Structure formats: structure tokens, C-alpha cells
Short mmCIF file of C-alpha atoms in Angstrom, two decimals:
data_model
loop_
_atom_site.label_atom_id
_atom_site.label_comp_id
_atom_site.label_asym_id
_atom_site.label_seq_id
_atom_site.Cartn_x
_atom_site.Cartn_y
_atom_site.Cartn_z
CA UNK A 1 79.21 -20.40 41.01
CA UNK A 2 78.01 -18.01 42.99
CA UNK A 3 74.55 -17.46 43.80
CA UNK A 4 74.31 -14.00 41.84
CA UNK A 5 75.32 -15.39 38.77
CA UNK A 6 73.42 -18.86 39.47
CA UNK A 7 70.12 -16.54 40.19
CA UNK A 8 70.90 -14.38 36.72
CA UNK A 9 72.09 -17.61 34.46
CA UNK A 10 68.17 -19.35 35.47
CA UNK A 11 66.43 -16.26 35.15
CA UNK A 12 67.59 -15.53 31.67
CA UNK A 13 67.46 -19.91 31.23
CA UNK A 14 64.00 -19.11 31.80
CA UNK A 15 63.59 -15.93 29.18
CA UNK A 16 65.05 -18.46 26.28
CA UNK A 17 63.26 -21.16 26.94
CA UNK A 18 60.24 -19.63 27.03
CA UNK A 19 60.86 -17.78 24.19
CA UNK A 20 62.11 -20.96 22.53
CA UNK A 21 59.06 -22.36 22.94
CA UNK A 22 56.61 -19.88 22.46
CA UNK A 23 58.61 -18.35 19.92
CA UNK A 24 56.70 -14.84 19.76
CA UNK A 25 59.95 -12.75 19.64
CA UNK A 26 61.16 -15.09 16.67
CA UNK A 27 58.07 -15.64 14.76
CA UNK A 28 56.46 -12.25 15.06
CA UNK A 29 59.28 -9.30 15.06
CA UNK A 30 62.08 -11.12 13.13
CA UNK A 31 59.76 -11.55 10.05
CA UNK A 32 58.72 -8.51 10.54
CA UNK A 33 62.26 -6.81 10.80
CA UNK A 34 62.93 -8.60 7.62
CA UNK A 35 60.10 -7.50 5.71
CA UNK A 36 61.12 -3.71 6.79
CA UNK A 37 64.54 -4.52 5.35
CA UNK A 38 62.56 -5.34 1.98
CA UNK A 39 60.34 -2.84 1.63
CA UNK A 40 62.56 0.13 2.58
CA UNK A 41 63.98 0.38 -1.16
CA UNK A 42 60.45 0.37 -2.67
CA UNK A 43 60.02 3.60 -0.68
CA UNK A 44 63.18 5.69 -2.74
CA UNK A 45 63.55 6.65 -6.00
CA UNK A 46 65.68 3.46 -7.42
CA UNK A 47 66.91 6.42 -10.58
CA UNK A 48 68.14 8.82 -7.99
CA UNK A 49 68.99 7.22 -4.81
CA UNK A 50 71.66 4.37 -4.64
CA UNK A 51 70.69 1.54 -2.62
CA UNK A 52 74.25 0.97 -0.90
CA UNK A 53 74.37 4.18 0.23
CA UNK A 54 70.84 3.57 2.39
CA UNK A 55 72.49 -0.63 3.79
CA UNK A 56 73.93 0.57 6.68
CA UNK A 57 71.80 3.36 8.11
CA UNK A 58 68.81 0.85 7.39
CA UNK A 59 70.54 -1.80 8.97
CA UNK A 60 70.88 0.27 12.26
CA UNK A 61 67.44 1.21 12.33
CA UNK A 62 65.64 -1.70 12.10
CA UNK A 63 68.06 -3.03 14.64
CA UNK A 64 67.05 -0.69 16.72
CA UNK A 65 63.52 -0.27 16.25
CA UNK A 66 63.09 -4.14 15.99
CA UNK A 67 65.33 -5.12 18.44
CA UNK A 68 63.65 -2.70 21.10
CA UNK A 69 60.61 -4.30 20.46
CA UNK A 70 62.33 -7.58 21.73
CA UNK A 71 63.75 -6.41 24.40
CA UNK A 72 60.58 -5.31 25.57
CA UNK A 73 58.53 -8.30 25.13
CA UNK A 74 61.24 -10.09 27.00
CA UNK A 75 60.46 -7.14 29.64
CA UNK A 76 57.10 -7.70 29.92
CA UNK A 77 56.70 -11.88 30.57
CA UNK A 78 56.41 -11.89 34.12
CA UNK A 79 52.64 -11.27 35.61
CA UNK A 80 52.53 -9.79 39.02
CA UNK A 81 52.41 -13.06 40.98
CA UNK A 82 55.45 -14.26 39.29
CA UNK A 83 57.03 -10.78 40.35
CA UNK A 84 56.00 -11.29 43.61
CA UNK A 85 57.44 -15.30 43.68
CA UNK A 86 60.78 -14.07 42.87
CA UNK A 87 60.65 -11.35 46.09
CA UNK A 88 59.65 -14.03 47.98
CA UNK A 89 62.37 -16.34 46.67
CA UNK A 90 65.13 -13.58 47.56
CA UNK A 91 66.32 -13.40 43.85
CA UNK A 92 68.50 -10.62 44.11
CA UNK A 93 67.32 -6.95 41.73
CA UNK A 94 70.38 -6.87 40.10
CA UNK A 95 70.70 -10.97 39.51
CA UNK A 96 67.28 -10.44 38.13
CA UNK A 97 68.13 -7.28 35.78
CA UNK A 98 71.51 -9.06 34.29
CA UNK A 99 69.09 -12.17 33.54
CA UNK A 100 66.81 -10.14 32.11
CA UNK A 101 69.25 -8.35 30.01
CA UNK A 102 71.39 -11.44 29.06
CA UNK A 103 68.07 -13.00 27.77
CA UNK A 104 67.12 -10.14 25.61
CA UNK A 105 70.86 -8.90 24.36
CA UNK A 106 70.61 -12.51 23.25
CA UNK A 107 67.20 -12.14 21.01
CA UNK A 108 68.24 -8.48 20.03
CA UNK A 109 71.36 -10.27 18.36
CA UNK A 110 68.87 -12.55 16.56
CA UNK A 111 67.45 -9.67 14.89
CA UNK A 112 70.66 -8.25 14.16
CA UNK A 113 72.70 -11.34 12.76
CA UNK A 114 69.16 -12.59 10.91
CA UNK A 115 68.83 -9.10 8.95
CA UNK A 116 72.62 -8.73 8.14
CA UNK A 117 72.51 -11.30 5.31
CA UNK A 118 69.18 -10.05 3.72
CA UNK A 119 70.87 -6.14 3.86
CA UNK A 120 73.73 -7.53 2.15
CA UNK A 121 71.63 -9.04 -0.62
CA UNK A 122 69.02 -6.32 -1.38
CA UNK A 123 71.46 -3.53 -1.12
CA UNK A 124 74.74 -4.59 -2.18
CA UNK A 125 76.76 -2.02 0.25
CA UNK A 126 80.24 -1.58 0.00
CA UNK A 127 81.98 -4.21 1.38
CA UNK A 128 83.36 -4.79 4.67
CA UNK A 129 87.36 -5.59 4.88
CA UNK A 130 87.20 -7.00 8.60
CA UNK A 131 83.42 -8.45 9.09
CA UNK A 132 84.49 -10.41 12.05
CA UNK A 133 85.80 -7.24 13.36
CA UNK A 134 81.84 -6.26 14.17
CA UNK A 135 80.93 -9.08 16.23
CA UNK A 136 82.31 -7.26 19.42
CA UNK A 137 80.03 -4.22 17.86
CA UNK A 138 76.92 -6.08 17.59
CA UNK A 139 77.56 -7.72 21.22
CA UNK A 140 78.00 -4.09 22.81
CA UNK A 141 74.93 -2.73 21.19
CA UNK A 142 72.87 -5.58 22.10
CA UNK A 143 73.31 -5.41 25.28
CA UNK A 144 72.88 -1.70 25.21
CA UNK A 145 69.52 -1.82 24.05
CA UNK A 146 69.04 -5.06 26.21
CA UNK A 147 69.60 -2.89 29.42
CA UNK A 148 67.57 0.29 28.58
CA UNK A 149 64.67 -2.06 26.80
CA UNK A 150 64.44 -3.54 30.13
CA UNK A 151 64.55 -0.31 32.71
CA UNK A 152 62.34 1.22 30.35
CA UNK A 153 60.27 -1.94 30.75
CA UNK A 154 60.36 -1.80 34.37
CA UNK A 155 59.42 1.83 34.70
CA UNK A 156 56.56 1.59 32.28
CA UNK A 157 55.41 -1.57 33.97
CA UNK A 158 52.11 -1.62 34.99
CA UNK A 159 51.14 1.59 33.21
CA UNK A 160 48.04 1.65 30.52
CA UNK A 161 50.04 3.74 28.15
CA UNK A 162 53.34 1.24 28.63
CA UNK A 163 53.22 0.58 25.00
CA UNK A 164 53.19 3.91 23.76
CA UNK A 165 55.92 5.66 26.51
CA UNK A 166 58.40 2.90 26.75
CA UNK A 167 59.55 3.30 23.32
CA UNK A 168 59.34 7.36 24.11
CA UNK A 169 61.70 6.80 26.68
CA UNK A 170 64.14 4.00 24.90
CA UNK A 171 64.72 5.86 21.79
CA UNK A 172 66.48 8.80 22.66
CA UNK A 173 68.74 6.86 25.13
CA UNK A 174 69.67 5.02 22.27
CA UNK A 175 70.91 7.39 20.31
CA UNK A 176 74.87 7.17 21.51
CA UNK A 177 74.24 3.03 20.82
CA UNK A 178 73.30 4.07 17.37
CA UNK A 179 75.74 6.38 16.98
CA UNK A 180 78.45 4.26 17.86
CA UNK A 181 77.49 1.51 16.57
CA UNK A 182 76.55 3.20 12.89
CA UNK A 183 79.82 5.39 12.97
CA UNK A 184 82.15 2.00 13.96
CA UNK A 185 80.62 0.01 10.98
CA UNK A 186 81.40 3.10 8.83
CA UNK A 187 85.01 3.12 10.20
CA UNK A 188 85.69 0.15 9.18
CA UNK A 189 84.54 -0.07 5.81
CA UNK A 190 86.77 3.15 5.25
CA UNK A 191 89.72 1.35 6.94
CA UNK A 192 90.15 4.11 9.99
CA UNK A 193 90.26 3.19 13.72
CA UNK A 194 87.11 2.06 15.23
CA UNK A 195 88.08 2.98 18.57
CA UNK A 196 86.71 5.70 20.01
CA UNK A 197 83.29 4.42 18.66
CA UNK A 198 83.63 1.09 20.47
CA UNK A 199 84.58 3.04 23.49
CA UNK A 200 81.51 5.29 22.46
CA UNK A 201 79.71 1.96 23.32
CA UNK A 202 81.06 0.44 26.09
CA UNK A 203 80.72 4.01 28.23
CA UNK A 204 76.95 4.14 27.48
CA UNK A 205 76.77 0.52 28.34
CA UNK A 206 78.66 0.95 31.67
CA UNK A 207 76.39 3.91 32.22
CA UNK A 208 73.47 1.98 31.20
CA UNK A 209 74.76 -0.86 33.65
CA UNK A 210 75.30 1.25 36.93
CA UNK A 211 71.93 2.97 36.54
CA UNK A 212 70.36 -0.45 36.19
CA UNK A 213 72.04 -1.67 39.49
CA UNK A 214 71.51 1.37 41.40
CA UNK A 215 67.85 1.22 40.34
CA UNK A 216 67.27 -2.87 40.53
CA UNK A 217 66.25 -2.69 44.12
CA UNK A 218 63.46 0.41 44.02
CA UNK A 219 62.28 -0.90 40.26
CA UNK A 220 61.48 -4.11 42.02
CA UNK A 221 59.92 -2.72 45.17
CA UNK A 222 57.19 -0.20 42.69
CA UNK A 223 56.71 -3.06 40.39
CA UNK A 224 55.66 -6.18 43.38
CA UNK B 1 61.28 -18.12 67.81
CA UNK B 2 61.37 -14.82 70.13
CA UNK B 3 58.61 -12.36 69.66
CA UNK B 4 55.60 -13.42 67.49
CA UNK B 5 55.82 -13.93 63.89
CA UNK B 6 53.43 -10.90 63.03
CA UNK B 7 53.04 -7.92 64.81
CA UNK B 8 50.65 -5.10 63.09
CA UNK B 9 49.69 -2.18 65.51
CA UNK B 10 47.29 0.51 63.90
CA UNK B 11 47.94 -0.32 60.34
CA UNK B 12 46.83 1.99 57.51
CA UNK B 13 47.33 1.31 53.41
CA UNK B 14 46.69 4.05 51.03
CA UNK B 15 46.83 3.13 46.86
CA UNK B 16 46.80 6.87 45.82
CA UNK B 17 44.22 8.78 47.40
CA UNK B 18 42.39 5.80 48.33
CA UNK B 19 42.83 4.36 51.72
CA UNK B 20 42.69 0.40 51.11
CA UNK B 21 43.30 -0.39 54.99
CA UNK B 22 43.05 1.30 58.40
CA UNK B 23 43.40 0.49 61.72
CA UNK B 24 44.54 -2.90 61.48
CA UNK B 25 45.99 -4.53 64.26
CA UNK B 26 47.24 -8.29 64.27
CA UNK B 27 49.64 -10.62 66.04
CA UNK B 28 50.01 -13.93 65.32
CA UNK B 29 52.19 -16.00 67.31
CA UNK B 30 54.27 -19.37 66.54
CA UNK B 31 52.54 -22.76 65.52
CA UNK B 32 49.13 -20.43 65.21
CA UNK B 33 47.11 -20.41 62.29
CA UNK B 34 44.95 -17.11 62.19
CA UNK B 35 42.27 -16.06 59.23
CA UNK B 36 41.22 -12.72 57.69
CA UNK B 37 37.54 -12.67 56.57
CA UNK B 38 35.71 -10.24 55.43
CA UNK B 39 33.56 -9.10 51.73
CA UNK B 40 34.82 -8.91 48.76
CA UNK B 41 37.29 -5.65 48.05
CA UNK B 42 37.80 -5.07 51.37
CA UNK B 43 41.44 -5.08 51.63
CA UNK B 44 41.96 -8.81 52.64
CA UNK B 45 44.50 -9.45 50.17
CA UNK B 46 46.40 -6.16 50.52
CA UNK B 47 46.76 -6.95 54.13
CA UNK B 48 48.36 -10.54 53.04
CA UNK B 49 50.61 -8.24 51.39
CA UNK B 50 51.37 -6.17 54.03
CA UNK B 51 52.39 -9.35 56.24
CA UNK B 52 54.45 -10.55 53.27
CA UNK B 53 56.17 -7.39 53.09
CA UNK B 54 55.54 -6.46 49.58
CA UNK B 55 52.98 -3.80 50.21
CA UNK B 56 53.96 -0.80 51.91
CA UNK B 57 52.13 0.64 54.75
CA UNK B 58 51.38 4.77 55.21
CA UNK B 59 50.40 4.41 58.44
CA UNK B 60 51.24 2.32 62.10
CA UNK B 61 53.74 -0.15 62.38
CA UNK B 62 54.39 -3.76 62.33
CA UNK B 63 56.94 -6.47 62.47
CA UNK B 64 57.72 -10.06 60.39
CA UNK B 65 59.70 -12.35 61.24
CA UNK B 66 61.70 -9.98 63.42
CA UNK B 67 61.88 -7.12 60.66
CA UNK B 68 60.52 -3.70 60.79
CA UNK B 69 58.24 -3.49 58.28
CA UNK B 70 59.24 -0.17 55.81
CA UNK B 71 62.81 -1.11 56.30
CA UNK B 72 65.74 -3.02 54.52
CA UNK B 73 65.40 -5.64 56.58
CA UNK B 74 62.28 -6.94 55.30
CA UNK B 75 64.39 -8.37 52.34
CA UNK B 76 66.63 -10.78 54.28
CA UNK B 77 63.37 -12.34 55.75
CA UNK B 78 61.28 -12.41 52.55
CA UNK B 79 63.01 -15.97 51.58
CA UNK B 80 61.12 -17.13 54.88
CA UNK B 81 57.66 -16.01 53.85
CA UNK B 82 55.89 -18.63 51.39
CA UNK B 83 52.60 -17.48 49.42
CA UNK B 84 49.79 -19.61 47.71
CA UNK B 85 47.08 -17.69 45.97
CA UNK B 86 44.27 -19.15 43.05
CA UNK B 87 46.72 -17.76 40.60
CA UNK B 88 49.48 -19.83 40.26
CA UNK B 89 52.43 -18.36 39.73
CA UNK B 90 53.82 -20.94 36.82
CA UNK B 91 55.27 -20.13 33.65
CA UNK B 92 53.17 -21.58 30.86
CA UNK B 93 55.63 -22.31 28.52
CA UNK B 94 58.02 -24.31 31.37
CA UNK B 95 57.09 -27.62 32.32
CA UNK B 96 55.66 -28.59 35.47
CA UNK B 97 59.37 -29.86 36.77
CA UNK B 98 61.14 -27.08 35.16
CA UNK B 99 58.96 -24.25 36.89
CA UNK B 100 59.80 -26.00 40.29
CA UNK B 101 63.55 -26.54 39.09
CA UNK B 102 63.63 -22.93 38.43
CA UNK B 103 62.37 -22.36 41.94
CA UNK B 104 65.21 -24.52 43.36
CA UNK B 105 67.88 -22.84 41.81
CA UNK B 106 66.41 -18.97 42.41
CA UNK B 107 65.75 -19.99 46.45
CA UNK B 108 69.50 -22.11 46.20
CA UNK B 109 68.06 -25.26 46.98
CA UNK B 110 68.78 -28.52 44.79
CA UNK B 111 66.94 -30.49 41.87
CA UNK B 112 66.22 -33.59 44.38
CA UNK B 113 64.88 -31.11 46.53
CA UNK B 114 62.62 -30.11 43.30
CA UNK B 115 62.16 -33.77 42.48
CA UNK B 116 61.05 -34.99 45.49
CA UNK B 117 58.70 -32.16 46.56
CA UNK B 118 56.79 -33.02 42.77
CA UNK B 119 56.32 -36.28 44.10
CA UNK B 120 54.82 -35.18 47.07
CA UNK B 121 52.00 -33.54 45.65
CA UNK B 122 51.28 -36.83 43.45
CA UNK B 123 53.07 -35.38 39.73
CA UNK B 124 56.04 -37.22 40.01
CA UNK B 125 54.69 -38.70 36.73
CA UNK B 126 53.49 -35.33 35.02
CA UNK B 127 56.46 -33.46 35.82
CA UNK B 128 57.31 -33.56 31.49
CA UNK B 129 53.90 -31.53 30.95
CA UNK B 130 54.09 -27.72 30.29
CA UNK B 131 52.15 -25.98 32.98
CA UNK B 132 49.77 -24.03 30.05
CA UNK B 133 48.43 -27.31 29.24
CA UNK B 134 48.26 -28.81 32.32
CA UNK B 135 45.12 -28.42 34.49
CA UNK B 136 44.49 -25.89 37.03
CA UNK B 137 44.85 -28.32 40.28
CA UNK B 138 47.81 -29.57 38.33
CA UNK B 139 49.28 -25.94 38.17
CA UNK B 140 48.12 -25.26 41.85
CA UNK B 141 49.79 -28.49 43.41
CA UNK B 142 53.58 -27.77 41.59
CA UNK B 143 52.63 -24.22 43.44
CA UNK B 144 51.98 -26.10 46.54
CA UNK B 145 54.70 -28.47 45.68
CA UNK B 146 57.14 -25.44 46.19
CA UNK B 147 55.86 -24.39 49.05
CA UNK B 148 56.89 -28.35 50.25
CA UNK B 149 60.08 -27.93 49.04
CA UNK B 150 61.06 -24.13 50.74
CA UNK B 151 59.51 -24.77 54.09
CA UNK B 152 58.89 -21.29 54.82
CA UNK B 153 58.54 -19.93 58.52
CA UNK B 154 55.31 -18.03 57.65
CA UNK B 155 52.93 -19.40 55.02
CA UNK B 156 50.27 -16.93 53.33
CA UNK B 157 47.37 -18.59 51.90
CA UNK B 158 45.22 -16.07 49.73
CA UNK B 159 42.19 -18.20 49.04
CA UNK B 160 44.69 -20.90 48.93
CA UNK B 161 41.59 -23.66 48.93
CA UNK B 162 39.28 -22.06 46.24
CA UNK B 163 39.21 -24.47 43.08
CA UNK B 164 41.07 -27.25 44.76
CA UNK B 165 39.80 -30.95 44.91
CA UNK B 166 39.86 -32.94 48.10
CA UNK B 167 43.77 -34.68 47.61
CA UNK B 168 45.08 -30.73 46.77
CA UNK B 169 42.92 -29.39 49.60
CA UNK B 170 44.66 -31.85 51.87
CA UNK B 171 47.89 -30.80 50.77
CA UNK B 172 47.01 -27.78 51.77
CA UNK B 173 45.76 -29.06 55.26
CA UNK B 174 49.39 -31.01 55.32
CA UNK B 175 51.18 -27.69 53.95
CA UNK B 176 49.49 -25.75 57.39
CA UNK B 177 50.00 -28.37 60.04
CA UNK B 178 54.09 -28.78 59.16
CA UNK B 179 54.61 -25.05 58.90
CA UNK B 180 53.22 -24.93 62.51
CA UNK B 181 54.95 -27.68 63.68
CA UNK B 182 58.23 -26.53 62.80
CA UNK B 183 57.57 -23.23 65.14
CA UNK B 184 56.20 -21.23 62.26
CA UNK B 185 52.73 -19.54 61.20
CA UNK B 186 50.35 -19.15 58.93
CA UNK B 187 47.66 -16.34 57.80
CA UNK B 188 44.84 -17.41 55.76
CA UNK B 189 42.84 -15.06 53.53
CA UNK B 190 39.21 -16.31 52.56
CA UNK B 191 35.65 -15.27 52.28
CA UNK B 192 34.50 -19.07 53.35
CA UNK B 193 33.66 -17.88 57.01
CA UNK B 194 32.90 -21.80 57.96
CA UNK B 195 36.48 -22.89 56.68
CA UNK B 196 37.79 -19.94 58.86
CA UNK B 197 35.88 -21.10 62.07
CA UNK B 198 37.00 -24.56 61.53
CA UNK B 199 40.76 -24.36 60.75
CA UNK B 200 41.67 -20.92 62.73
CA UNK B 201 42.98 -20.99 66.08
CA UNK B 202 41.98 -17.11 65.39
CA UNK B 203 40.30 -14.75 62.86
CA UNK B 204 39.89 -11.70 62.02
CA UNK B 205 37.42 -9.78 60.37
CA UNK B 206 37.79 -6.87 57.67
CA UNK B 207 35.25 -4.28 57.51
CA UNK B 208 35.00 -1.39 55.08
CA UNK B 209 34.74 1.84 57.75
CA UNK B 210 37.61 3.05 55.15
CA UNK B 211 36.04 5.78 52.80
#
């Protein structure tokens, strides 16, 4: 293996671990998610709104809004002297980044796989011909929001108001993963081609992956 | 080794509009151990950084390792620069062995390597325990313990001795006197004036003439 991918693989090792341990991604934002997914309905008018219409756009949201808040958590774990270890240590920026983003497209699929089911069962939305047919859906918006969690992470890092401008500056960068993502789940359930929404996805994911290699190196430099 | 190890000619660090360091000028050759003293907030860490290459200088030059500081070169030679401060740098929720495992495969060096540098430092038995709940001379050793295992050219010690008990301090001691045998340096940052008289072939003093 080479020593790119060996550097990435034990960085995001480390990320799952840790977060396998500690479990604050699992135990505090997945419950959470969940409890968003519940309450939502209370919220309408059960006489005029029907629930299945509301399954997938609530799906997507909490998705994102949750699985942001993952992905920047995951951003956040290293302290300054562990920042300043890995310079020392030569881990390459972008080795670093794809850890990073490996790690937290995994978590951000936690959210999204754990809040499927419980959508399913309080809204009873129309159902899905090709499920399976997602799963390449879920992985491409994952790591989506996996890679612009974690620049925004890196840009905010350090800053007082990091909690407040990060999501500022994820959110509207995530609207073509929404989009895509939303409109290719629709597309199936109405038996059309989900192409050009899957290739909605993978273009802001290749654009979200060249401006996180092209940046790795300076992000690094501000932030040690 | 040609040339020394650190070269620093009319330094200058500004964080903002603040100038942290100015006027610094330091060369430390191979197999020399030199100190920076000096009071509290007076830039003595921030010129560690500067010889580490992580902080960036506004003013002067200086050379590491053979590297120009300000340039790209300075991160082919970071893998050469080790650094030991009173803040480990351990993940909590890793154990002891897996912190210095993780170190091993970032720096491409192997497990045994790992292994073997845990039992140096006297935790070959207490490599299972996560580094949160370990003690803090636990924690600092498996930091030492990595140092051991990378054997880097120039060591920076940032109050590297502060908290330590006797066995760690001699680790430390141990940690100095191979780096220097094996035609490398080391800068230590403290505030324990003695220590630096004592252990310091040279040292040099900060003072605050920066507004």
C-alpha cells in the first residue's frame, strides 16, 4: 500500500475508533436526528397535510442538518499539538483530508441508514421499487457533506464564532448534494432515470474533492 | 552534517499587529544542546516554533536542517524535527500502544518499532490502558517513547522536564544525549535558568524589548 493511502486508512482508523469509543457522534446527534424525525409531524396539521408527502424532504434534511453536525465534530478532534504531531510526522494534507473525510462520510451514513427505517414507519411514504438502487446515493452524499463538513471545519478552525459560521458556510454548498440527492430518490420512486441526479452528485463531489486537495497544504499550514 | 542545524539571523514574528519576536539570532551546531530562557510570554515557545518550522517568520531569515525557512522545503525536513512539550499530544480515547502504533504507521515506521520504543520508557506492561485514564508521566513517557522510536535529527523540548519524575526526567536526559550522538541537536525551551546552566552547552536569553 502506498504510504498516502496507509497515512489516510490510520488517520480515519483513528476518527472511528475514537468515536467508537467515546461514542459522542452516536450517542448525542443520532438520537437526536431521530427525535427530529418524530417530532416533525406533530408540527403539521395531521387533517390537512399528508404525512408521505413530507418522508422524503424530511429525510433529506435531517440528513443534512444532522449529518453536518457529524462531520464537524469529526472536524474538530484534533487539539493544536496533535495538529502540530502530524506536521512533524510528514502526514501528507491531502492523506490527512481523505482520512478525515472517509471517517466522517462513514458516521454521516450512520445518521442516514439509522433514520431511514424510523421515516419509513412514522410516515408511510410511497414506496420505493429499487431501494438498493440508493445505496450508491447515500454513499455520494455522504461523502459530499464529509468533504465540505471538513474544509469548512478547517477554515473555521480556531475561530471563537466556529460554531456559528461553519454551518453558514456548509449549508449553501450543500445545496446541489441535496438537490441531487432529494431529486434521485424522487426519480426513482416515479420509475424515471436517476442519472443526471447521480451525476448531479458525483460533479459536486469531484469539485468538492479538488478544492480539498488544492487547499490541504495551506489549510494545514494556517491551522499548525 | 554540513552547515549547522539552525541558523536564525535577525528574526522577527508578528501574530497580527503584535510583534511576538524580534531580532533573534541563533545557530546551533551538531551534537550541541542550546537553551532559550527567558519570563513567561516572552516568545520562547513561538521561537521553538519557528525552529520547527511551523511558525512563520515576517522578518530575517533562517535555515533547518538545510531548508530555507518560508519555503517548501521546510516540509521534506519536518519528519526530522521531533517535539516534546507538557502537553502531550495523545489521543484520549486510544490506548497508550495504539497512540504510538498510530505514530508508526503516519511516520512509516513498523509496530516492533512501536513495541519496542513502549518498552523503553518502562510501559511495555501498560501499553492496553487508554491514554485519558492513564497518568500524566504515563502520557508524557509514550510521548517520549515516540520520540525513541523516530530518532529525529533535531529534538525540541518545550518545557520538556516540567511535571516529570526522576525515571521520565532521565529519559529525557537519555532522549538528549542520543540525539547528539547521532550528529544531531537539540533546543530546549524552559524558565528553570539552573537546568539551563547545567545541561546547555549554550543559552540564550529572551527579553521583551518587543512592544
Amino acid at each position: 500500500m502506498s504510504r498516502f493511502w496507509t497515512q489516510a486508512l490510520a488517520i480515519a482508523r483513528r476518527d472511528l475508533i475514537v468515536e467508537g469509543r467515546s461514542r459522542e457522534t452516536v450517542a448525542v446527534v443520532v438520537p437526536f436526528a431521530a427525535a427530529a424525525v418524530f417530532v416533525v409531524p406533530f408540527a403539521t396539521d395531521a387533517l390537512d397535510v399528508r404525512l408521505a408527502t413530507l418522508a422524503f424532504p424530511v429525510y433529506w434534511l435531517v440528513g443534512l442538518l444532522f449529518g453536518m453536525q457529524v462531520a464537524l465534530r469529526q472536524s474538530a478532534m484534533e487539539t493544536p499539538s496533535q495538529r502540530r504531531q502530524l506536521a512533524l510526522l510528514g502526514v501528507d494534507p491531502v492523506a490527512r483530508f481523505t482520512g478525515r473525510v472517509l471517517s466522517a462520510a462513514a458516521l454521516v451514513l450512520v445518521v442516514l441508514v439509522v433514520t431511514a427505517p424510523l421515516v419509513l414507519l412514522f410516515y408511510d411514504p410511497e414506496p420505493i421499487a429499487r431501494p438498493w438502487s440508493m445505496a450508491g446515493v447515500l454513499v455520494l452524499f455522504a461523502l459530499g457533506l464529509a468533504m465540505v463538513s471538513t474544509l469548512a471545519g478547517d477554515v473555521t478552525a480556531g475561530l471563537a464564532t466556529r460554531t456559528s459560521l461553519a454551518p453558514l458556510l456548509i449549508v449553501p454548498v450543500s445545496v446541489p448534494l441535496l438537490l441531487g440527492a432529494a431529486q434521485a430518490l424522487e426519480s426513482v420512486v416515479r420509475g424515471r432515470t436517476t442519472l443526471p441526479w447521480v451525476l448531479t452528485l458525483v460533479v459536486t463531489d469531484l469539485a468538492l474533492a479538488v478544492t480539498g486537495v488544492v487547499t490541504a497544504r495551506a489549510l494545514e499550514e494556517s491551522n499548525t | 552534517m554540513p552547515g549547522p542545524i539552525v541558523m536564525l539571523d535577525d528574526v522577527s514574528v508578528r501574530f497580527g499587529p503584535t510583534t511576538v519576536l524580534s531580532g533573534v539570532g541563533l545557530q546551533v551546531e551538531a551534537g550541541m544542546v542550546v537553551g532559550v530562557g527567558g519570563r513567561n510570554g516572552v516568545g520562547k515557545t513561538t521561537l521553538l516554533g519557528v525552529i520547527a518550522t511551523l511558525v512563520p517568520v515576517a522578518g530575517g531569515q533562517g535555515r533547518v536542517l538545510g531548508a530555507e525557512l518560508g519555503t517548501d522545503g521546510v516540509r521534506n525536513i519536518r519528519p526530522r524535527i521531533g517535539w516534546s512539550g507538557h502537553e502531550p499530544s495523545l489521543y484520549d480515547d486510544l490506548t497508550l500502544q495504539e497512540n504510538l502504533h498510530l505514530t508508526a504507521d503516519l511516520a512509516g515506521l513498523s509496530r516492533e518499532e512501536a513495541d519496542d520504543a513502549l518498552g523503553r520508557v518502562g510501559l511495555a506492561a501498560a501499553g492496553h490502558r487508554r491514554a485519558g485514564l492513564s497518568s500524566n508521566g504515563m502520557r508524557r513517557r509514550t510521548d517520549l517513547a515516540a520520540l525513541l522510536m523516530r530518532r529525529p535529527d533535531l529534538l525540541c523540548l518545550d518545557e520538556a522536564h516540567a511535571g516529570l519524575d526522576e525515571d521520565a526526567d532521565a529519559i529525557v536526559g537519555a532522549l538528549t544525549d542520543l540525539t547528539c550522538r547521532r550528529g544531531g541537536a537539540v533546543v530546549m525551551v524552559s524558565h528553570d535558568a539552573a537546568r539551563l546552566r547545567a545541561e546547555c552547552d549554550e543559552v540564550l536569553i529572551l527579553d521583551s524589548e518587543a512592544p
